[in-house]
Amino acid sequence: MPKRENISMSVIRRLPRYYRFLNQLKRDGVTRISSTELSGKLGLTASQIRQDLNCFGGFGQQGYGYIVEQLAAEIGHILGVEHNYRTVLFGAGNLGRAIAAHMNFEQLGFELIGIFDDAPQKIGTVIRGMEVLNTACFENFCKEKKPEMAVLCIPRTAVEATVDRLYPLGIHNYWNFSHYDINMKYPNAVVENVHLNDSLLTLCYCISNAPEAQKPQKVQI
Amino acid sequence: MPKRENISMSVIRRLPRYYRFLNQLKRDGVTRISSTELSGKLGLTASQIRQDLNCFGGFGQQGYGYIVEQLAAEIGHILGVEHNYRTVLFGAGNLGRAIAAHMNFEQLGFELIGIFDDAPQKIGTVIRGMEVLNTACFENFCKEKKPEMAVLCIPRTAVEATVDRLYPLGIHNYWNFSHYDINMKYPNAVVENVHLNDSLLTLCYCISNAPEAQKPQKVQI
DNA sequence: TAGATTGTTAATCGATTAACAATC
DNA sequence: TAGATTGTTAATCGATTAACAATC
């Protein structure tokens, strides 16, 4: 794959979805698929799928289509799922515990190597067989384990101080569940935000402004 | 606000962010703001902000700007935060418990009125002062409480059957944490997806493809 | 070979930005 | 009134779709 420059975010955000569907097809025993078939399953145009894939290289065969297993592997490689970036999680509250327990980090390019909190009642508790460590010990942990990414499940108010501490330790990549905007202060940090509040408000808008036919008040049980 | 038709998703997805920033300004005691000032804080162009707001009406005063409190209220109203849609949550696993405990549903247009699971060891446990109920009892619950939205924190494999059950009961709105695509079978359902796996994979791509200067291997502790 | 389907270029569509007249 | 800033129209930019030649 020689091209790959200035790929737009629109394209990038579709890749995980392609990857997911292709892996499902693989599990279902499908060996070969055309862009038209795939477009039906994904609800996109065949043209868009071909355009997207050709940002990274020509993975298909003219007149034949794409080999499912090969294409899945290519996209996995493009995403970088083989990297297993060493990851720490900050905040062992409800959300942090859920994320630690729920996510298959290993299949998604990361390896969870430590969970940190500063509340005494949380330190020492176990999540997914991993003991929650005291945030105070992070510098020592860091020297030995050299984490590359941090998941932030801490309150908005605590994020700035935490990033001020992690960034100089070489942790420049963040999966951020707070609404604090890390890139304001650290424009070079690589940040993926999960804004659950915004997502819920978007749903609220869509419900409130759905065509009349779908309005809840019209519904009968 | 007379206009409001065919608002693009791009605009809608920016509204929660405007709402969030305006509420913060309100808390900070700011009474007045211009589109230019706001654009600086949000990292958007002033033009875009004015365009976005004018999809819904003219909320500013020429030569003066926008009154923070008033604009926040207007956007809240556009989003529909006052609706308090009656909400049930399915799946009291790690993620479901975290979402139930973590989200301020009341401030975001929803009211959580029930949590359901079918695992005996979960039924009867308490989350946020609310007892987890047996999924088997849902029809009865529904007759009395008439829920309008469902949060789905159940495994992908269980979603289809659950929606098959909920949709005919009049629940057409979903906050979906699984990767099952509800709109395939129910095109009229109003669905907001939270795809945590896709988000993490996107981060993986961004880390793997960041400019050399940011690559983790170059970092010194 | 004929049929199918890609890779890629060109056309269209939509979203963002710029400009400026209206007006507070 | 003069200065500022909106609301809105026009220009630009980017993303999606359509078309088709290349080729398996």
Coordinates of C-alpha atoms (C1' of nucleotides) in Angstrom, one line a residue:
Chain A
M1 CA 0.0 0.0 0.0
P2 CA 1.9 2.9 -1.3
K3 CA -0.6 5.9 -1.4
R4 CA -2.0 6.7 2.1
E5 CA -1.6 10.4 2.5
N6 CA -4.2 12.9 3.6
I7 CA -6.8 10.3 4.2
S8 CA -10.0 12.1 5.3
M9 CA -11.5 11.4 8.6
S10 CA -14.7 10.4 6.9
V11 CA -12.9 7.5 5.2
I12 CA -11.0 6.5 8.4
R13 CA -14.2 6.3 10.5
R14 CA -15.6 3.8 8.0
L15 CA -12.7 1.5 8.2
P16 CA -13.6 -0.1 11.6
R17 CA -17.0 -0.9 10.2
Y18 CA -15.6 -2.5 7.1
Y19 CA -13.3 -4.5 9.3
R20 CA -16.2 -5.6 11.5
F21 CA -18.3 -6.8 8.6
L22 CA -15.5 -8.5 6.8
N23 CA -14.6 -10.5 10.0
Q24 CA -18.2 -11.5 10.3
L25 CA -18.3 -12.6 6.7
K26 CA -15.1 -14.6 7.3
R27 CA -16.7 -16.3 10.3
D28 CA -19.8 -17.1 8.2
G29 CA -17.5 -18.8 5.7
V30 CA -17.8 -16.3 2.9
T31 CA -14.6 -16.3 0.9
R32 CA -15.3 -13.8 -1.9
I33 CA -17.4 -10.6 -2.0
S34 CA -17.9 -7.8 -4.6
S35 CA -18.2 -4.1 -3.7
T36 CA -21.9 -4.3 -4.7
E37 CA -22.7 -7.1 -2.4
L38 CA -20.8 -5.4 0.5
S39 CA -22.5 -2.1 -0.2
G40 CA -25.9 -3.8 0.3
K41 CA -24.9 -5.1 3.7
L42 CA -23.4 -1.8 4.8
G43 CA -25.9 0.6 3.4
L44 CA -23.3 2.4 1.4
T45 CA -22.7 2.8 -2.4
A46 CA -20.4 0.3 -4.1
S47 CA -18.6 3.3 -5.5
Q48 CA -17.8 4.7 -2.0
I49 CA -16.4 1.4 -0.8
R50 CA -14.1 1.1 -3.9
Q51 CA -13.0 4.7 -3.4
D52 CA -12.3 4.2 0.3
L53 CA -10.3 1.0 -0.3
N54 CA -8.3 2.5 -3.1
C55 CA -7.0 5.2 -0.7
F56 CA -4.8 2.5 0.6
G57 CA -4.2 0.3 -2.4
G58 CA -5.9 -2.0 -4.9
F59 CA -7.0 -5.0 -2.9
G60 CA -9.5 -6.5 -5.4
Q61 CA -9.3 -8.4 -8.6
Q62 CA -11.1 -7.0 -11.6
G63 CA -14.0 -9.2 -12.7
Y64 CA -13.8 -11.2 -9.5
G65 CA -14.2 -8.9 -6.4
Y66 CA -12.3 -9.1 -3.1
I67 CA -11.1 -12.1 -1.2
V68 CA -12.8 -11.6 2.2
E69 CA -10.0 -13.0 4.4
Q70 CA -7.3 -11.0 2.5
L71 CA -9.3 -7.8 2.6
A72 CA -10.0 -8.2 6.3
A73 CA -6.3 -8.7 7.0
E74 CA -5.4 -5.7 4.9
I75 CA -7.8 -3.4 6.7
G76 CA -6.6 -4.8 10.1
H77 CA -3.1 -4.0 9.1
I78 CA -4.1 -0.5 7.9
L79 CA -5.8 0.1 11.3
G80 CA -2.8 -1.3 13.1
V81 CA -4.5 -4.0 15.2
E82 CA -1.3 -5.9 15.5
H83 CA 0.5 -3.1 17.5
N84 CA -0.9 -4.0 20.9
Y85 CA -0.1 -0.6 22.2
R86 CA 0.6 -0.8 26.0
T87 CA -2.4 0.9 27.7
V88 CA -3.2 2.2 31.1
L89 CA -6.6 3.2 32.4
F90 CA -7.2 6.1 34.8
G91 CA -10.3 6.1 36.9
A92 CA -11.8 2.9 38.4
G93 CA -15.3 4.3 38.9
N94 CA -18.4 2.9 37.3
L95 CA -17.3 3.7 33.8
G96 CA -13.7 2.8 34.1
R97 CA -14.5 -0.6 35.6
A98 CA -17.0 -1.2 32.8
I99 CA -14.5 -0.2 30.1
A100 CA -11.7 -2.3 31.6
A101 CA -14.0 -5.3 31.9
H102 CA -16.0 -4.9 28.7
M103 CA -13.5 -4.1 26.0
N104 CA -11.5 -6.6 24.0
F105 CA -8.4 -4.4 23.9
E106 CA -6.3 -7.2 22.5
Q107 CA -8.4 -7.6 19.4
L108 CA -8.5 -3.8 18.8
G109 CA -4.8 -3.0 18.8
F110 CA -4.2 -2.4 22.5
E111 CA -3.1 -4.3 25.6
L112 CA -4.3 -3.1 29.0
I113 CA -1.4 -3.2 31.4
G114 CA -2.5 -1.1 34.4
I115 CA -5.5 0.5 36.1
F116 CA -5.0 3.5 38.3
D117 CA -7.1 5.4 40.8
D118 CA -6.4 7.6 43.8
A119 CA -9.4 6.8 46.0
P120 CA -8.2 4.5 48.8
Q121 CA -11.4 2.4 48.7
K122 CA -10.7 1.6 45.0
I123 CA -7.0 0.9 45.2
G124 CA -6.4 -2.8 45.6
T125 CA -9.7 -3.9 44.2
V126 CA -9.5 -6.2 41.3
I127 CA -11.0 -5.7 37.8
R128 CA -10.6 -8.5 35.2
G129 CA -7.9 -10.1 37.3
M130 CA -6.0 -6.8 37.5
E131 CA -5.4 -4.9 40.7
V132 CA -6.2 -1.2 40.8
L133 CA -3.0 0.7 41.5
N134 CA -2.4 3.9 43.4
T135 CA -2.0 6.8 41.0
A136 CA 0.9 8.0 43.2
C137 CA 2.9 5.0 41.9
F138 CA 2.5 5.8 38.3
E139 CA 5.9 7.3 37.6
N140 CA 7.6 4.1 38.8
F141 CA 5.2 1.9 36.9
C142 CA 6.0 4.0 33.8
K143 CA 9.7 3.6 34.0
E144 CA 9.3 -0.2 33.8
K145 CA 6.3 -0.6 31.6
K146 CA 6.5 2.3 29.3
P147 CA 2.7 2.7 28.5
E148 CA 1.8 4.3 25.1
M149 CA -1.9 5.1 25.5
A150 CA -4.1 6.2 28.4
V151 CA -7.8 5.6 28.7
L152 CA -9.3 8.5 30.7
C153 CA -12.4 7.6 32.8
I154 CA -11.9 10.3 35.3
P155 CA -14.0 13.4 36.0
R156 CA -13.7 16.4 33.7
T157 CA -12.1 18.4 36.4
A158 CA -9.3 15.9 37.0
V159 CA -8.3 15.5 33.3
E160 CA -6.1 18.6 32.9
A161 CA -3.9 17.7 35.8
T162 CA -3.7 14.1 34.7
V163 CA -2.6 14.9 31.2
D164 CA -0.1 17.5 32.5
R165 CA 1.4 14.5 34.3
L166 CA 1.2 11.9 31.6
Y167 CA 2.2 13.9 28.6
P168 CA 5.7 14.6 29.8
L169 CA 6.1 10.9 30.6
G170 CA 5.7 10.2 26.9
I171 CA 2.0 9.3 26.8
H172 CA 0.7 11.2 23.9
N173 CA -2.3 9.1 22.9
Y174 CA -5.6 9.2 24.7
W175 CA -9.0 7.6 24.7
N176 CA -10.9 10.3 26.4
F177 CA -14.3 9.8 28.0
S178 CA -14.5 13.2 29.6
H179 CA -15.5 16.5 27.9
Y180 CA -12.2 18.2 28.6
D181 CA -10.6 19.1 25.3
I182 CA -7.1 17.7 25.5
N183 CA -6.0 19.1 22.1
M184 CA -6.5 22.7 23.3
K185 CA -3.4 22.5 25.5
Y186 CA -1.7 19.7 23.7
P187 CA -2.3 20.1 20.0
N188 CA 0.0 17.2 19.1
A189 CA -1.7 14.7 21.4
V190 CA -3.6 12.0 19.5
V191 CA -7.0 12.0 21.0
E192 CA -10.2 10.0 20.4
N193 CA -13.1 11.3 22.4
V194 CA -16.2 9.4 23.5
H195 CA -18.8 11.9 24.3
L196 CA -21.6 9.9 25.8
N197 CA -23.6 13.0 26.8
D198 CA -23.4 14.4 23.3
S199 CA -24.6 11.1 21.9
L200 CA -27.6 11.0 24.2
L201 CA -28.5 14.6 23.4
T202 CA -28.3 13.8 19.7
L203 CA -30.7 11.0 20.3
C204 CA -32.9 13.4 22.2
Y205 CA -32.9 15.8 19.2
C206 CA -33.7 13.0 16.8
I207 CA -36.6 11.7 18.9
S208 CA -38.0 15.2 19.4
N209 CA -37.8 16.1 15.8
A210 CA -38.7 12.7 14.2
P211 CA -41.5 12.8 11.6
E212 CA -44.9 12.8 13.2
A213 CA -45.6 9.1 12.3
Q214 CA -42.9 8.1 14.7
K215 CA -43.7 10.4 17.6
P216 CA -44.2 8.5 20.8
Q217 CA -47.5 10.1 21.6
K218 CA -49.1 8.4 18.6
V219 CA -48.0 5.0 19.7
Q220 CA -50.5 2.5 21.1
I221 CA -49.7 -0.5 23.3
Chain B
M1 CA -38.1 29.1 15.3
P2 CA -40.0 28.6 12.0
K3 CA -37.5 27.0 9.7
R4 CA -36.1 23.7 10.9
E5 CA -36.4 21.3 8.0
N6 CA -33.9 19.0 6.5
I7 CA -31.3 19.9 9.1
S8 CA -28.1 18.0 8.2
M9 CA -26.6 15.5 10.6
S10 CA -23.4 17.5 10.7
V11 CA -25.3 20.5 12.1
I12 CA -27.2 18.3 14.6
R13 CA -24.1 16.7 16.0
R14 CA -22.6 20.1 16.8
L15 CA -25.6 21.3 18.8
P16 CA -24.8 19.3 22.0
R17 CA -21.4 20.8 21.9
Y18 CA -22.7 24.3 21.6
Y19 CA -25.1 23.5 24.4
R20 CA -22.3 22.3 26.6
F21 CA -20.1 25.3 26.0
L22 CA -22.9 27.8 26.5
N23 CA -23.9 26.2 29.8
Q24 CA -20.2 26.4 30.9
L25 CA -20.1 30.1 30.0
K26 CA -23.4 30.6 31.9
R27 CA -21.8 29.0 35.0
D28 CA -18.7 31.2 34.5
G29 CA -21.0 34.3 34.6
V30 CA -20.6 35.3 31.0
T31 CA -23.7 37.0 29.8
R32 CA -22.9 38.0 26.2
I33 CA -20.9 36.3 23.5
S34 CA -20.2 36.9 19.8
S35 CA -19.9 34.2 17.2
T36 CA -16.2 35.1 16.8
E37 CA -15.5 34.7 20.5
L38 CA -17.4 31.4 20.6
S39 CA -15.6 30.2 17.5
G40 CA -12.3 30.6 19.3
K41 CA -13.4 28.5 22.2
L42 CA -14.9 25.8 20.0
G43 CA -12.3 25.7 17.3
L44 CA -14.8 26.3 14.5
T45 CA -15.3 29.3 12.2
A46 CA -17.7 32.1 13.3
S47 CA -19.4 31.7 10.0
Q48 CA -20.2 28.1 10.7
I49 CA -21.7 28.9 14.1
R50 CA -23.9 31.6 12.6
Q51 CA -25.0 29.3 9.8
D52 CA -25.7 26.5 12.2
L53 CA -27.8 28.6 14.5
N54 CA -29.7 30.2 11.7
C55 CA -31.0 26.8 10.7
F56 CA -33.3 27.2 13.7
G57 CA -33.9 31.0 13.9
G58 CA -32.2 34.3 14.5
F59 CA -31.1 34.1 18.1
G60 CA -28.6 37.0 18.1
Q61 CA -28.7 40.7 17.9
Q62 CA -26.9 42.5 15.2
G63 CA -24.0 44.6 16.5
Y64 CA -24.2 42.9 19.9
G65 CA -23.9 39.2 19.7
Y66 CA -25.8 36.4 21.5
I67 CA -27.1 36.5 25.1
V68 CA -25.5 33.3 26.6
E69 CA -28.4 32.3 28.9
Q70 CA -31.0 32.9 26.2
L71 CA -29.0 31.0 23.5
A72 CA -28.4 28.1 25.9
A73 CA -32.1 27.9 26.6
E74 CA -33.0 28.0 22.9
I75 CA -30.6 25.2 22.0
G76 CA -31.8 23.1 25.0
H77 CA -35.3 23.6 23.6
I78 CA -34.2 22.6 20.1
L79 CA -32.6 19.5 21.5
G80 CA -35.6 18.8 23.5
V81 CA -34.0 18.4 27.0
E82 CA -37.3 19.2 28.7
H83 CA -39.0 16.1 27.4
N84 CA -37.8 13.7 30.0
Y85 CA -38.5 10.7 27.8
R86 CA -39.3 7.7 29.9
T87 CA -36.4 5.3 29.5
V88 CA -35.6 1.7 30.3
L89 CA -32.2 0.1 30.3
F90 CA -31.6 -3.5 29.1
G91 CA -28.6 -5.4 30.4
A92 CA -27.2 -4.9 33.9
G93 CA -23.7 -6.1 33.0
N94 CA -20.6 -4.1 33.5
L95 CA -21.5 -1.5 30.8
G96 CA -25.2 -1.3 31.7
R97 CA -24.5 -0.7 35.3
A98 CA -21.9 2.0 34.5
I99 CA -24.3 3.7 32.1
A100 CA -27.1 3.6 34.6
A101 CA -24.9 5.0 37.4
H102 CA -22.9 7.4 35.3
M103 CA -25.3 9.3 33.1
N104 CA -27.3 12.3 34.1
F105 CA -30.3 11.3 32.1
E106 CA -32.5 14.0 33.7
Q107 CA -30.3 16.8 32.3
L108 CA -30.1 15.2 28.9
G109 CA -33.8 14.8 28.1
F110 CA -34.5 11.4 29.6
E111 CA -35.7 9.8 32.8
L112 CA -34.5 6.3 33.7
I113 CA -37.5 4.4 35.0
G114 CA -36.4 0.8 34.9
I115 CA -33.5 -1.6 34.5
F116 CA -34.0 -5.1 33.2
D117 CA -31.9 -8.2 32.9
D118 CA -32.7 -11.9 32.7
A119 CA -29.8 -13.3 34.7
P120 CA -31.1 -14.5 38.1
Q121 CA -27.9 -13.3 39.8
K122 CA -28.5 -9.8 38.5
I123 CA -32.2 -9.5 39.1
G124 CA -32.9 -7.8 42.4
T125 CA -29.5 -6.1 42.7
V126 CA -29.6 -2.4 43.1
I127 CA -28.1 0.3 40.8
R128 CA -28.5 3.9 41.6
G129 CA -31.2 3.0 44.1
M130 CA -33.1 1.2 41.5
E131 CA -33.8 -2.6 41.6
V132 CA -32.9 -4.6 38.5
L133 CA -36.1 -6.2 37.3
N134 CA -36.7 -9.5 35.5
T135 CA -37.0 -9.1 31.7
A136 CA -40.0 -11.5 31.9
C137 CA -42.0 -8.8 33.7
F138 CA -41.4 -6.2 31.0
E139 CA -44.9 -6.4 29.3
N140 CA -46.6 -5.7 32.6
F141 CA -44.2 -2.9 33.4
C142 CA -44.8 -1.4 30.0
K143 CA -48.6 -1.3 30.4
E144 CA -48.2 0.8 33.5
K145 CA -45.1 2.9 32.7
K146 CA -45.2 3.3 29.0
P147 CA -41.5 3.7 28.3
E148 CA -40.5 5.7 25.2
M149 CA -36.8 4.9 24.9
A150 CA -34.6 1.9 25.5
V151 CA -30.9 1.8 26.3
L152 CA -29.4 -1.5 25.0
C153 CA -26.4 -2.7 26.9
I154 CA -27.0 -6.4 26.0
P155 CA -24.8 -8.6 23.8
R156 CA -25.0 -8.2 20.1
T157 CA -26.6 -11.7 19.8
A158 CA -29.5 -10.7 22.1
V159 CA -30.4 -7.4 20.4
E160 CA -32.5 -8.7 17.6
A161 CA -34.9 -10.7 19.8
T162 CA -35.1 -7.8 22.3
V163 CA -36.0 -5.2 19.6
D164 CA -38.5 -7.7 18.1
R165 CA -40.2 -7.6 21.5
L166 CA -39.9 -3.9 22.3
Y167 CA -40.8 -2.4 19.0
P168 CA -44.4 -3.8 18.9
L169 CA -44.8 -2.5 22.5
G170 CA -44.3 1.0 21.1
I171 CA -40.6 1.6 21.9
H172 CA -39.2 3.0 18.7
N173 CA -36.2 4.9 20.1
Y174 CA -32.9 3.3 21.0
W175 CA -29.6 4.2 22.5
N176 CA -27.7 1.2 21.2
F177 CA -24.3 0.1 22.6
S178 CA -24.2 -3.1 20.5
H179 CA -23.0 -3.5 16.9
Y180 CA -26.3 -4.9 15.8
D181 CA -27.8 -2.7 13.2
I182 CA -31.4 -2.0 14.3
N183 CA -32.4 0.1 11.3
M184 CA -31.8 -2.8 8.9
K185 CA -35.0 -4.6 10.2
Y186 CA -36.7 -1.5 11.6
P187 CA -35.9 1.4 9.2
N188 CA -38.3 3.8 11.1
A189 CA -36.7 3.2 14.5
V190 CA -34.8 6.2 15.8
V191 CA -31.4 4.9 16.8
E192 CA -28.2 6.4 18.2
N193 CA -25.3 4.0 18.2
V194 CA -22.4 4.1 20.5
H195 CA -19.7 1.9 18.9
L196 CA -16.9 1.7 21.4
N197 CA -15.0 -0.8 19.4
D198 CA -15.0 1.4 16.3
S199 CA -13.9 4.3 18.4
L200 CA -11.0 2.4 19.8
L201 CA -10.0 1.1 16.3
T202 CA -10.1 4.7 15.0
L203 CA -7.7 5.7 17.7
C204 CA -5.5 2.7 16.8
Y205 CA -5.4 4.0 13.2
C206 CA -4.6 7.5 14.3
I207 CA -1.8 6.4 16.5
S208 CA -0.4 4.0 13.9
N209 CA -0.5 6.7 11.2
A210 CA 0.5 9.8 13.2
P211 CA 3.3 11.9 11.8
E212 CA 6.7 10.5 12.7
A213 CA 7.3 13.2 15.4
Q214 CA 4.6 11.8 17.5
K215 CA 5.4 8.1 17.1
P216 CA 5.7 6.4 20.5
Q217 CA 9.0 4.8 19.7
K218 CA 10.6 8.3 19.5
V219 CA 9.5 9.2 23.0
Q220 CA 12.0 9.4 25.9
I221 CA 11.0 9.1 29.5
Chain C
dT1 C1' -13.6 -15.2 -25.5
dA2 C1' -17.5 -13.0 -22.9
dG3 C1' -19.0 -11.4 -18.5
dA4 C1' -18.0 -9.3 -14.4
dT5 C1' -16.1 -6.2 -11.5
dT6 C1' -12.4 -3.4 -10.2
dG7 C1' -9.6 1.1 -10.2
dT8 C1' -9.9 5.7 -11.5
dT9 C1' -11.5 9.8 -13.6
dA10 C1' -15.2 13.1 -14.1
dA11 C1' -19.7 15.0 -12.5
dT12 C1' -22.6 16.1 -8.8
dC13 C1' -23.9 17.1 -4.5
dG14 C1' -23.5 19.1 0.1
dA15 C1' -21.1 21.4 3.6
dT16 C1' -18.0 25.0 4.9
dT17 C1' -16.1 29.5 4.4
dA18 C1' -16.1 34.2 2.8
dA19 C1' -18.2 38.4 2.0
dC20 C1' -21.3 41.9 2.8
dA21 C1' -25.7 44.3 3.3
dA22 C1' -28.9 44.8 7.1
dT23 C1' -29.4 46.6 11.6
dC24 C1' -28.9 47.0 16.5
Chain D
dT1 C1' -24.2 58.6 14.7
dA2 C1' -20.3 55.2 14.3
dG3 C1' -18.9 50.7 15.4
dA4 C1' -19.9 46.1 15.8
dT5 C1' -21.8 41.9 14.7
dT6 C1' -25.5 39.4 13.0
dG7 C1' -28.3 37.0 9.1
dT8 C1' -27.9 35.6 4.6
dT9 C1' -26.2 35.1 0.0
dA10 C1' -22.4 33.7 -3.0
dA11 C1' -17.9 31.3 -3.6
dT12 C1' -15.1 27.6 -2.4
dC13 C1' -13.9 23.4 -1.0
dG14 C1' -14.4 18.5 -0.1
dA15 C1' -16.9 14.3 -0.2
dT16 C1' -20.0 11.2 -2.6
dT17 C1' -21.8 9.3 -6.7
dA18 C1' -21.7 8.1 -11.5
dA19 C1' -19.5 6.5 -15.5
dC20 C1' -16.4 3.8 -17.9
dA21 C1' -12.0 2.1 -19.5
dA22 C1' -8.8 -1.5 -17.9
dT23 C1' -8.4 -6.2 -17.0
dC24 C1' -9.1 -10.5 -14.6

